[in-house]
Amino acid sequence: MSVIVQKFGGTSVGSVEKIQHVANKIKQEVNRGNQLVIVVSAMGKSTDVLVEMAKQISPYPEPREMDMLLATGEQVTISLLAMALHEIGIKAISMTGWQAGIITEDVHTKARILEIKKEPILTQLGQGNVVIVAGFQGMTEQGGITTLGRGGSDTTAVALAAAVGAERCDIFTDVTGVYTADPRIVPLARQLTEISYDEMLELANLGAGVLHPRAVECAKNYQIPLTVRSTFEEIEGTWVKEEISMEEGLVVHGVAQEKDVTKITVVGMKNEIGTLSSLFKTLAEFHINVDIIINQSIQGHERTNISFSLHTEDVTRTLEILNQHKGHLQFEEILHEDGLSKVSIVGAGMISNPGVAAEMFSSLSASGIEIKMVSTSEIKVSCVVPQKDMVKAVQTLHTTFQLDKAEAVQQV
Ligand code: ADP
Ligand code: ASP
Ligand code: MG
């Protein structure tokens, strides 16, 4: 008998009827003879509603209290799903993250899972129960309630799959699989049959919200095959796994985007050893996450300008911190540019194909899109562009790299 972990996201459990639909899907899987661990998210947009209420009370709520609040969302779903299963004659038990033995770091709102004490789940599976675990939450060694970061239920599912030695982990969601781009932004996006862990990890890190990046990281580390598939349509999903057949021989496999990016330039820092480290050490001390960094130093010049990008929500704090440390950082002024976004292309085929970045730049400039910053790795190229041009940029790149649906390519 194999153990399978299945995760159902917020939209999939967004109403009582949808929870009943999920219960029926679980029943079918039980009837195929599998043991099941089910992970669920909070119903619909209820996590957003909780965040909104907290923000009405405090602009910077205590992270501990945020976790206490947000962890309640998933607890509603686990109990309702257990009841729905009981009603159709399936033995099931719900468990919070802590009851399921999910131990995390002592960091609030974005804790990493350290360990899963799997015995409680194995005991319940052994007694013939479908085990329903609340996604996105865990407990510190000291007994504090933590959450794993937005979208973290995917990570709960994959981590549980690794802990109980599951045969695979199915991520059920509101799209039929992983697409060449977000199908809500690119109507011509195609569903992929399969994608490698590395490419999926890049896409997830670069903003493809269909999977939580740490879920992909964990799947790769423990070699857990993942499927991403629809809760509502009986369609074969996308496999995320180690080796894939490069069926189409395409260099680029996906396009992703991230909005609300700001570029900050620290003007006139001393052009000497240690300048970069003192600037970014200062930001790191305050847990500011920086993305692309450009140091415009020229040999022989006394001063240099350093630019970096970051999420717009961190800008006010970052400017405050930099100004507080002006004495020690010794810069002349700070410039910042809001209203930007990041568009990225990802594909393992890039390693052996020079000129991919050049093609990206020329395609964006041919569409009149200004490129503000660039960053590359072996399998991706990212460009920071004005947010007003983000959708156009993603669609342009999707067409340039031949990712549009076949019939559409012929029409072009
Ligand atoms: P869930 O609540 O099930 O976790 P999410 O909203 O987190 O669902 O993820 C599914 C969404 O991810 C889709 O509705 C889609 O808009 C978005 N998405 C972004 N990039 C992609 C992509 N490359 N392929 C498929 N979906 C994507
Ligand atoms: N409910 C959480 C969120 O909305 C976790 C998840 O759905 O994965 O971010
Ligand atoms: Mg999600």
Short mmCIF file of C-alpha atoms and ligand atoms in Angstrom, two decimals:
data_model
loop_
_atom_site.label_atom_id
_atom_site.label_comp_id
_atom_site.label_asym_id
_atom_site.label_seq_id
_atom_site.Cartn_x
_atom_site.Cartn_y
_atom_site.Cartn_z
CA MET A 1 0.00 0.00 0.00
CA SER A 2 1.52 3.36 -0.98
CA VAL A 3 1.27 6.60 0.92
CA ILE A 4 0.37 9.61 -1.19
CA VAL A 5 0.31 13.22 0.01
CA GLN A 6 -2.28 15.48 -1.62
CA LYS A 7 -2.55 19.22 -1.04
CA PHE A 8 -5.61 21.33 -1.83
CA GLY A 9 -5.10 25.12 -2.06
CA GLY A 10 -7.37 27.94 -0.90
CA THR A 11 -9.61 28.17 -3.98
CA SER A 12 -10.06 24.39 -3.99
CA VAL A 13 -11.57 24.52 -0.48
CA GLY A 14 -13.18 27.95 -0.81
CA SER A 15 -16.74 26.91 0.15
CA VAL A 16 -18.60 24.09 1.87
CA GLU A 17 -19.54 22.68 -1.56
CA LYS A 18 -15.92 22.72 -2.68
CA ILE A 19 -14.84 20.97 0.53
CA GLN A 20 -17.46 18.29 -0.19
CA HIS A 21 -16.10 17.99 -3.74
CA VAL A 22 -12.56 17.52 -2.34
CA ALA A 23 -13.89 14.88 0.08
CA ASN A 24 -15.32 12.94 -2.88
CA LYS A 25 -11.98 13.10 -4.71
CA ILE A 26 -10.26 11.78 -1.59
CA LYS A 27 -12.78 8.95 -1.37
CA GLN A 28 -11.90 7.89 -4.94
CA GLU A 29 -8.21 7.80 -4.04
CA VAL A 30 -8.92 5.77 -0.89
CA ASN A 31 -10.91 3.33 -3.03
CA ARG A 32 -7.82 2.88 -5.23
CA GLY A 33 -6.18 1.40 -2.14
CA ASN A 34 -3.83 4.23 -1.18
CA GLN A 35 -3.07 5.62 2.28
CA LEU A 36 -3.53 9.37 2.23
CA VAL A 37 -2.10 12.37 4.02
CA ILE A 38 -4.06 15.47 2.98
CA VAL A 39 -2.80 19.03 3.44
CA VAL A 40 -5.18 21.95 3.12
CA SER A 41 -4.94 25.72 2.98
CA ALA A 42 -7.28 28.24 4.57
CA MET A 43 -10.61 28.61 2.77
CA GLY A 44 -10.60 30.96 -0.25
CA LYS A 45 -9.07 34.34 0.52
CA SER A 46 -9.47 33.99 4.28
CA THR A 47 -5.74 34.47 4.99
CA ASP A 48 -5.90 37.79 3.09
CA VAL A 49 -8.93 38.79 5.16
CA LEU A 50 -7.04 38.05 8.40
CA VAL A 51 -4.00 40.05 7.20
CA GLU A 52 -6.26 42.96 6.29
CA MET A 53 -7.89 42.98 9.74
CA ALA A 54 -4.49 42.98 11.43
CA LYS A 55 -3.34 45.90 9.26
CA GLN A 56 -6.42 47.90 10.28
CA ILE A 57 -5.25 47.59 13.87
CA SER A 58 -1.51 48.00 13.42
CA PRO A 59 0.79 48.86 10.47
CA TYR A 60 3.52 46.62 11.93
CA PRO A 61 1.82 43.89 13.98
CA GLU A 62 4.03 41.75 16.23
CA PRO A 63 5.11 38.78 14.07
CA ARG A 64 4.25 36.36 16.89
CA GLU A 65 0.68 37.62 16.98
CA MET A 66 0.45 37.50 13.17
CA ASP A 67 1.33 33.80 13.29
CA MET A 68 -1.20 33.19 16.05
CA LEU A 69 -3.82 34.86 13.85
CA LEU A 70 -2.95 33.37 10.46
CA ALA A 71 -2.61 29.82 11.78
CA THR A 72 -6.34 29.84 12.57
CA GLY A 73 -7.29 29.86 8.86
CA GLU A 74 -6.12 26.33 8.08
CA GLN A 75 -7.67 24.94 11.25
CA VAL A 76 -11.14 25.77 9.93
CA THR A 77 -10.55 23.77 6.76
CA ILE A 78 -9.08 20.63 8.35
CA SER A 79 -12.04 20.12 10.65
CA LEU A 80 -14.66 20.80 7.96
CA LEU A 81 -12.94 18.41 5.55
CA ALA A 82 -12.77 15.69 8.23
CA MET A 83 -16.52 16.12 8.82
CA ALA A 84 -17.23 15.97 5.07
CA LEU A 85 -15.26 12.71 4.83
CA HIS A 86 -17.10 11.21 7.82
CA GLU A 87 -20.40 12.02 6.10
CA ILE A 88 -19.43 9.90 3.09
CA GLY A 89 -18.18 7.01 5.18
CA ILE A 90 -14.42 7.64 5.14
CA LYS A 91 -12.39 7.38 8.36
CA ALA A 92 -10.44 10.62 8.76
CA ILE A 93 -8.80 12.71 11.47
CA SER A 94 -7.67 16.32 11.35
CA MET A 95 -4.38 17.52 12.84
CA THR A 96 -2.90 20.96 13.36
CA GLY A 97 0.74 21.44 12.33
CA TRP A 98 1.91 20.93 15.92
CA GLN A 99 -0.21 17.81 16.42
CA ALA A 100 1.35 16.47 13.21
CA GLY A 101 4.84 16.99 14.70
CA ILE A 102 5.97 19.81 12.38
CA ILE A 103 8.84 21.51 14.17
CA THR A 104 10.12 24.82 12.78
CA GLU A 105 12.78 27.42 13.45
CA ASP A 106 11.95 30.03 16.04
CA VAL A 107 11.25 32.68 13.38
CA HIS A 108 7.81 34.17 12.99
CA THR A 109 5.91 34.62 9.68
CA LYS A 110 8.51 32.79 7.54
CA ALA A 111 9.80 29.85 9.58
CA ARG A 112 11.56 26.94 7.93
CA ILE A 113 10.66 23.38 8.86
CA LEU A 114 13.48 21.78 10.86
CA GLU A 115 12.04 18.35 11.51
CA ILE A 116 8.84 16.34 11.34
CA LYS A 117 8.17 13.88 14.15
CA LYS A 118 6.22 11.50 11.95
CA GLU A 119 4.92 9.02 14.56
CA PRO A 120 1.51 10.66 15.19
CA ILE A 121 0.72 10.62 11.45
CA LEU A 122 1.97 7.05 10.95
CA THR A 123 -0.10 5.89 13.92
CA GLN A 124 -3.25 7.41 12.47
CA LEU A 125 -2.55 6.02 8.99
CA GLY A 126 -2.00 2.61 10.62
CA GLN A 127 -5.46 2.87 12.16
CA GLY A 128 -6.98 3.32 8.70
CA ASN A 129 -7.52 7.07 8.86
CA VAL A 130 -7.07 9.64 6.15
CA VAL A 131 -4.87 12.16 7.97
CA ILE A 132 -5.74 15.80 7.26
CA VAL A 133 -2.99 18.23 8.25
CA ALA A 134 -3.26 22.02 8.43
CA GLY A 135 -0.83 23.52 5.93
CA PHE A 136 1.43 26.54 6.45
CA GLN A 137 1.90 26.11 10.21
CA GLY A 138 4.26 24.52 12.68
CA MET A 139 5.61 24.79 16.19
CA THR A 140 8.99 25.80 17.61
CA GLU A 141 10.89 23.54 20.03
CA GLN A 142 9.67 25.93 22.74
CA GLY A 143 6.02 25.47 21.79
CA GLY A 144 5.43 28.74 19.88
CA ILE A 145 3.08 28.73 16.88
CA THR A 146 4.77 29.66 13.59
CA THR A 147 3.80 29.98 9.92
CA LEU A 148 5.93 29.21 6.88
CA GLY A 149 5.34 32.30 4.71
CA ARG A 150 2.53 33.00 2.25
CA GLY A 151 1.83 30.02 0.02
CA GLY A 152 3.59 27.76 2.53
CA SER A 153 1.04 24.91 2.49
CA ASP A 154 2.83 23.53 -0.57
CA THR A 155 5.94 23.22 1.58
CA THR A 156 4.03 21.47 4.36
CA ALA A 157 2.81 18.92 1.80
CA VAL A 158 6.22 18.18 0.30
CA ALA A 159 7.93 18.06 3.69
CA LEU A 160 5.32 15.58 4.94
CA ALA A 161 5.78 13.51 1.76
CA ALA A 162 9.52 13.34 2.51
CA ALA A 163 8.94 12.49 6.19
CA VAL A 164 6.49 9.62 5.61
CA GLY A 165 8.28 8.32 2.49
CA ALA A 166 5.34 9.06 0.17
CA GLU A 167 5.40 7.76 -3.37
CA ARG A 168 4.47 11.22 -4.74
CA CYS A 169 2.93 14.53 -3.74
CA ASP A 170 -0.03 15.94 -5.67
CA ILE A 171 -0.61 19.70 -5.52
CA PHE A 172 -4.25 20.33 -6.45
CA THR A 173 -5.01 23.90 -7.42
CA ASP A 174 -7.15 26.18 -9.59
CA VAL A 175 -5.12 25.72 -12.80
CA THR A 176 -4.53 22.45 -14.63
CA GLY A 177 -0.76 22.46 -14.15
CA VAL A 178 2.41 24.51 -14.55
CA TYR A 179 2.21 26.73 -17.61
CA THR A 180 4.87 28.44 -19.69
CA ALA A 181 3.72 31.67 -17.97
CA ASP A 182 0.94 32.66 -15.59
CA PRO A 183 -2.16 31.83 -17.69
CA ARG A 184 -3.95 34.80 -16.11
CA ILE A 185 -1.38 37.14 -17.66
CA VAL A 186 -0.56 35.29 -20.87
CA PRO A 187 -3.72 33.82 -22.41
CA LEU A 188 -1.54 31.98 -24.95
CA ALA A 189 0.46 30.18 -22.23
CA ARG A 190 0.73 26.40 -22.67
CA GLN A 191 0.58 23.77 -19.98
CA LEU A 192 3.85 21.86 -19.61
CA THR A 193 3.75 18.06 -19.42
CA GLU A 194 6.81 18.09 -17.20
CA ILE A 195 9.45 20.44 -15.82
CA SER A 196 12.72 19.84 -13.94
CA TYR A 197 13.11 20.72 -10.27
CA ASP A 198 15.81 23.29 -11.11
CA GLU A 199 13.72 25.16 -13.66
CA MET A 200 10.65 25.05 -11.42
CA LEU A 201 12.71 26.35 -8.51
CA GLU A 202 13.91 29.32 -10.59
CA LEU A 203 10.38 30.04 -11.84
CA ALA A 204 8.95 29.85 -8.31
CA ASN A 205 11.69 32.09 -6.93
CA LEU A 206 11.12 34.56 -9.76
CA GLY A 207 7.42 34.97 -9.01
CA ALA A 208 5.54 32.01 -10.54
CA GLY A 209 3.14 31.69 -7.61
CA VAL A 210 1.86 28.24 -8.57
CA LEU A 211 4.36 26.58 -6.19
CA HIS A 212 6.06 27.81 -3.02
CA PRO A 213 9.84 27.91 -3.73
CA ARG A 214 10.74 25.99 -0.58
CA ALA A 215 8.34 23.20 -1.61
CA VAL A 216 10.31 22.74 -4.83
CA GLU A 217 13.62 22.91 -2.96
CA CYS A 218 12.42 20.22 -0.56
CA ALA A 219 11.07 18.04 -3.41
CA LYS A 220 14.47 18.24 -5.13
CA ASN A 221 16.42 17.51 -1.96
CA TYR A 222 14.35 14.43 -1.14
CA GLN A 223 13.63 13.48 -4.78
CA ILE A 224 9.86 13.54 -4.29
CA PRO A 225 8.01 13.58 -7.63
CA LEU A 226 5.40 16.34 -7.63
CA THR A 227 2.33 16.74 -9.77
CA VAL A 228 0.52 20.05 -10.11
CA ARG A 229 -3.07 19.48 -11.22
CA SER A 230 -6.61 20.77 -11.17
CA THR A 231 -9.07 20.14 -8.35
CA PHE A 232 -11.98 20.78 -10.68
CA GLU A 233 -11.02 19.28 -14.05
CA GLU A 234 -10.01 15.67 -14.65
CA ILE A 235 -6.94 16.57 -16.70
CA GLU A 236 -3.42 15.14 -16.49
CA GLY A 237 -1.33 17.75 -14.64
CA THR A 238 2.36 18.69 -14.84
CA TRP A 239 5.12 16.51 -13.38
CA VAL A 240 7.92 18.28 -11.56
CA LYS A 241 10.86 15.88 -11.34
CA GLU A 242 14.62 15.51 -11.79
CA GLU A 243 15.08 14.50 -15.41
CA ILE A 244 12.77 15.59 -18.14
CA SER A 245 12.78 14.80 -21.83
CA MET A 246 13.49 18.08 -23.59
CA GLU A 247 10.76 17.14 -26.07
CA GLU A 248 10.50 20.47 -27.86
CA GLY A 249 14.16 21.39 -27.71
CA LEU A 250 13.21 24.87 -26.52
CA VAL A 251 15.88 27.01 -24.89
CA VAL A 252 13.38 28.82 -22.67
CA HIS A 253 10.71 26.87 -20.80
CA GLY A 254 8.94 29.59 -18.88
CA VAL A 255 8.48 33.28 -18.21
CA ALA A 256 7.74 34.73 -14.77
CA GLN A 257 7.11 38.16 -13.33
CA GLU A 258 7.17 39.93 -10.01
CA LYS A 259 5.53 43.27 -9.38
CA ASP A 260 6.21 46.03 -6.86
CA VAL A 261 9.94 46.31 -7.30
CA THR A 262 11.91 49.43 -6.32
CA LYS A 263 15.42 50.40 -7.38
CA ILE A 264 17.53 52.24 -4.83
CA THR A 265 20.81 53.94 -5.75
CA VAL A 266 23.24 54.94 -3.03
CA VAL A 267 25.19 57.77 -4.65
CA GLY A 268 28.79 58.72 -3.87
CA MET A 269 30.01 55.94 -1.61
CA LYS A 270 33.78 55.59 -1.13
CA ASN A 271 35.28 53.46 -3.93
CA GLU A 272 37.32 51.18 -1.67
CA ILE A 273 37.48 47.65 -0.33
CA GLY A 274 34.76 47.04 2.23
CA THR A 275 32.19 49.52 0.92
CA LEU A 276 29.84 46.86 -0.46
CA SER A 277 30.12 44.73 2.63
CA SER A 278 29.39 47.58 5.05
CA LEU A 279 26.31 48.64 3.06
CA PHE A 280 24.77 45.19 2.71
CA LYS A 281 25.77 44.05 6.22
CA THR A 282 23.83 47.02 7.58
CA LEU A 283 20.75 46.05 5.56
CA ALA A 284 21.09 42.37 6.49
CA GLU A 285 21.18 43.25 10.19
CA PHE A 286 17.68 44.65 9.73
CA HIS A 287 16.52 41.61 7.68
CA ILE A 288 16.08 43.64 4.49
CA ASN A 289 16.03 41.28 1.51
CA VAL A 290 17.89 42.70 -1.44
CA ASP A 291 17.63 41.23 -4.92
CA ILE A 292 19.75 42.53 -7.84
CA ILE A 293 22.93 44.49 -6.96
CA ILE A 294 24.93 46.68 -9.33
CA ASN A 295 28.19 48.37 -8.28
CA GLN A 296 29.10 51.08 -10.79
CA SER A 297 32.68 51.53 -9.62
CA ILE A 298 35.31 52.73 -12.09
CA GLN A 299 38.98 52.13 -11.40
CA GLY A 300 40.74 55.26 -10.23
CA HIS A 301 37.54 57.12 -9.27
CA GLU A 302 37.21 58.13 -5.62
CA ARG A 303 33.46 57.61 -5.40
CA THR A 304 31.08 54.91 -6.63
CA ASN A 305 27.33 54.46 -6.95
CA ILE A 306 25.68 51.24 -5.79
CA SER A 307 22.20 50.28 -6.96
CA PHE A 308 20.02 47.46 -5.70
CA SER A 309 16.46 46.31 -6.14
CA LEU A 310 14.07 45.17 -3.45
CA HIS A 311 10.37 44.69 -2.78
CA THR A 312 8.55 48.03 -2.65
CA GLU A 313 7.01 47.26 0.76
CA ASP A 314 10.52 47.37 2.30
CA VAL A 315 11.47 50.76 0.86
CA THR A 316 10.36 53.08 3.68
CA ARG A 317 12.25 51.03 6.28
CA THR A 318 15.31 50.73 4.04
CA LEU A 319 15.51 54.48 3.48
CA GLU A 320 15.13 55.06 7.22
CA ILE A 321 17.91 52.58 8.02
CA LEU A 322 20.28 54.02 5.39
CA ASN A 323 19.70 57.57 6.59
CA GLN A 324 20.26 56.53 10.22
CA HIS A 325 23.61 55.02 9.17
CA LYS A 326 24.69 57.86 6.87
CA GLY A 327 27.55 58.82 9.19
CA HIS A 328 29.18 55.44 9.01
CA LEU A 329 28.28 54.54 5.40
CA GLN A 330 29.45 57.94 4.11
CA PHE A 331 27.30 58.32 1.01
CA GLU A 332 26.24 61.58 -0.64
CA GLU A 333 22.56 60.90 -1.36
CA ILE A 334 20.01 58.18 -2.00
CA LEU A 335 17.79 57.99 -5.08
CA HIS A 336 14.89 55.63 -5.41
CA GLU A 337 12.60 54.63 -8.23
CA ASP A 338 9.27 52.92 -7.49
CA GLY A 339 6.77 51.48 -9.95
CA LEU A 340 9.04 48.78 -11.34
CA SER A 341 8.67 45.04 -11.89
CA LYS A 342 10.92 42.13 -12.77
CA VAL A 343 10.40 39.86 -15.76
CA SER A 344 12.44 36.68 -16.16
CA ILE A 345 12.98 33.88 -18.63
CA VAL A 346 13.99 30.42 -17.40
CA GLY A 347 15.33 27.41 -19.27
CA ALA A 348 18.01 24.77 -18.73
CA GLY A 349 18.83 25.03 -22.46
CA MET A 350 20.40 28.46 -21.89
CA ILE A 351 23.60 26.96 -20.52
CA SER A 352 24.64 25.83 -24.00
CA ASN A 353 23.03 28.64 -26.01
CA PRO A 354 24.87 31.96 -25.96
CA GLY A 355 22.88 34.98 -27.07
CA VAL A 356 19.69 34.28 -25.11
CA ALA A 357 20.13 37.40 -22.97
CA ALA A 358 20.85 39.47 -26.09
CA GLU A 359 17.66 38.17 -27.69
CA MET A 360 15.70 39.10 -24.55
CA PHE A 361 17.11 42.63 -24.55
CA SER A 362 16.42 43.22 -28.24
CA SER A 363 12.90 41.86 -27.97
CA LEU A 364 12.13 44.18 -25.03
CA SER A 365 13.67 47.21 -26.72
CA ALA A 366 11.84 46.48 -29.97
CA SER A 367 8.65 46.75 -27.91
CA GLY A 368 9.79 50.09 -26.48
CA ILE A 369 10.36 48.69 -22.98
CA GLU A 370 13.16 50.27 -20.97
CA ILE A 371 15.46 47.88 -19.07
CA LYS A 372 16.54 49.29 -15.72
CA MET A 373 18.57 46.39 -14.27
CA VAL A 374 19.65 42.91 -15.33
CA SER A 375 20.67 39.76 -13.54
CA THR A 376 21.61 36.37 -14.95
CA SER A 377 22.38 32.85 -13.80
CA GLU A 378 23.09 29.68 -15.77
CA ILE A 379 19.41 29.04 -16.41
CA LYS A 380 17.69 32.42 -16.15
CA VAL A 381 17.84 36.06 -17.19
CA SER A 382 15.88 38.72 -15.31
CA CYS A 383 15.24 42.33 -16.31
CA VAL A 384 13.77 45.07 -14.15
CA VAL A 385 11.31 47.06 -16.28
CA PRO A 386 8.60 49.67 -15.58
CA GLN A 387 5.57 48.04 -13.99
CA LYS A 388 3.27 49.67 -16.53
CA ASP A 389 5.04 47.56 -19.18
CA MET A 390 5.16 44.31 -17.20
CA VAL A 391 2.31 42.46 -18.90
CA LYS A 392 3.46 43.57 -22.35
CA ALA A 393 7.02 42.46 -21.51
CA VAL A 394 5.91 39.00 -20.37
CA GLN A 395 3.71 38.50 -23.42
CA THR A 396 6.46 39.73 -25.77
CA LEU A 397 9.04 37.37 -24.27
CA HIS A 398 6.57 34.49 -24.38
CA THR A 399 6.17 34.99 -28.13
CA THR A 400 9.88 35.70 -28.80
CA PHE A 401 10.95 32.43 -27.20
CA GLN A 402 8.28 30.43 -29.07
CA LEU A 403 6.24 29.48 -26.04
CA ASP A 404 2.82 30.49 -27.40
CA LYS A 405 0.30 27.77 -28.14
CA ALA A 406 1.10 26.08 -31.47
CA GLU A 407 -1.90 27.44 -33.36
CA ALA A 408 -1.09 30.96 -32.17
CA VAL A 409 2.53 30.69 -33.33
CA GLN A 410 1.28 29.90 -36.82
CA GLN A 411 -0.95 32.96 -36.83
CA VAL A 412 1.91 35.34 -35.95
P1 ADP B 1 -3.45 27.64 -4.35
O1 ADP B 1 -4.37 28.49 -3.56
O2 ADP B 1 -4.09 26.40 -4.90
O3 ADP B 1 -2.16 27.38 -3.66
P2 ADP B 1 -2.17 29.70 -5.93
O4 ADP B 1 -2.99 30.91 -6.21
O5 ADP B 1 -1.14 29.80 -4.86
O6 ADP B 1 -3.16 28.48 -5.68
O7 ADP B 1 -1.42 29.20 -7.27
C1 ADP B 1 -2.15 29.00 -8.45
C2 ADP B 1 -2.04 30.27 -9.32
O8 ADP B 1 -0.69 30.42 -9.73
C3 ADP B 1 -2.81 30.19 -10.61
O9 ADP B 1 -4.14 30.59 -10.44
C4 ADP B 1 -2.01 31.10 -11.54
O10 ADP B 1 -2.62 32.37 -11.71
C5 ADP B 1 -0.69 31.32 -10.81
N1 ADP B 1 0.49 31.06 -11.65
C6 ADP B 1 1.57 31.89 -11.73
N2 ADP B 1 2.46 31.39 -12.58
C7 ADP B 1 1.98 30.23 -13.06
C8 ADP B 1 2.46 29.26 -13.99
N3 ADP B 1 3.66 29.38 -14.58
N4 ADP B 1 1.69 28.17 -14.23
C9 ADP B 1 0.48 28.02 -13.63
N5 ADP B 1 -0.03 28.92 -12.76
C10 ADP B 1 0.70 30.02 -12.47
N1 ASP B 2 -3.18 30.15 3.68
C1 ASP B 2 -1.82 30.54 3.42
C2 ASP B 2 -1.75 31.66 2.40
O1 ASP B 2 -2.79 32.08 1.90
C3 ASP B 2 -0.95 29.38 3.03
C4 ASP B 2 -1.30 28.73 1.71
O2 ASP B 2 -2.40 28.88 1.21
O3 ASP B 2 -0.43 28.03 1.18
O4 ASP B 2 -0.69 32.13 2.10
MG MG B 3 -0.37 28.45 -3.47
#
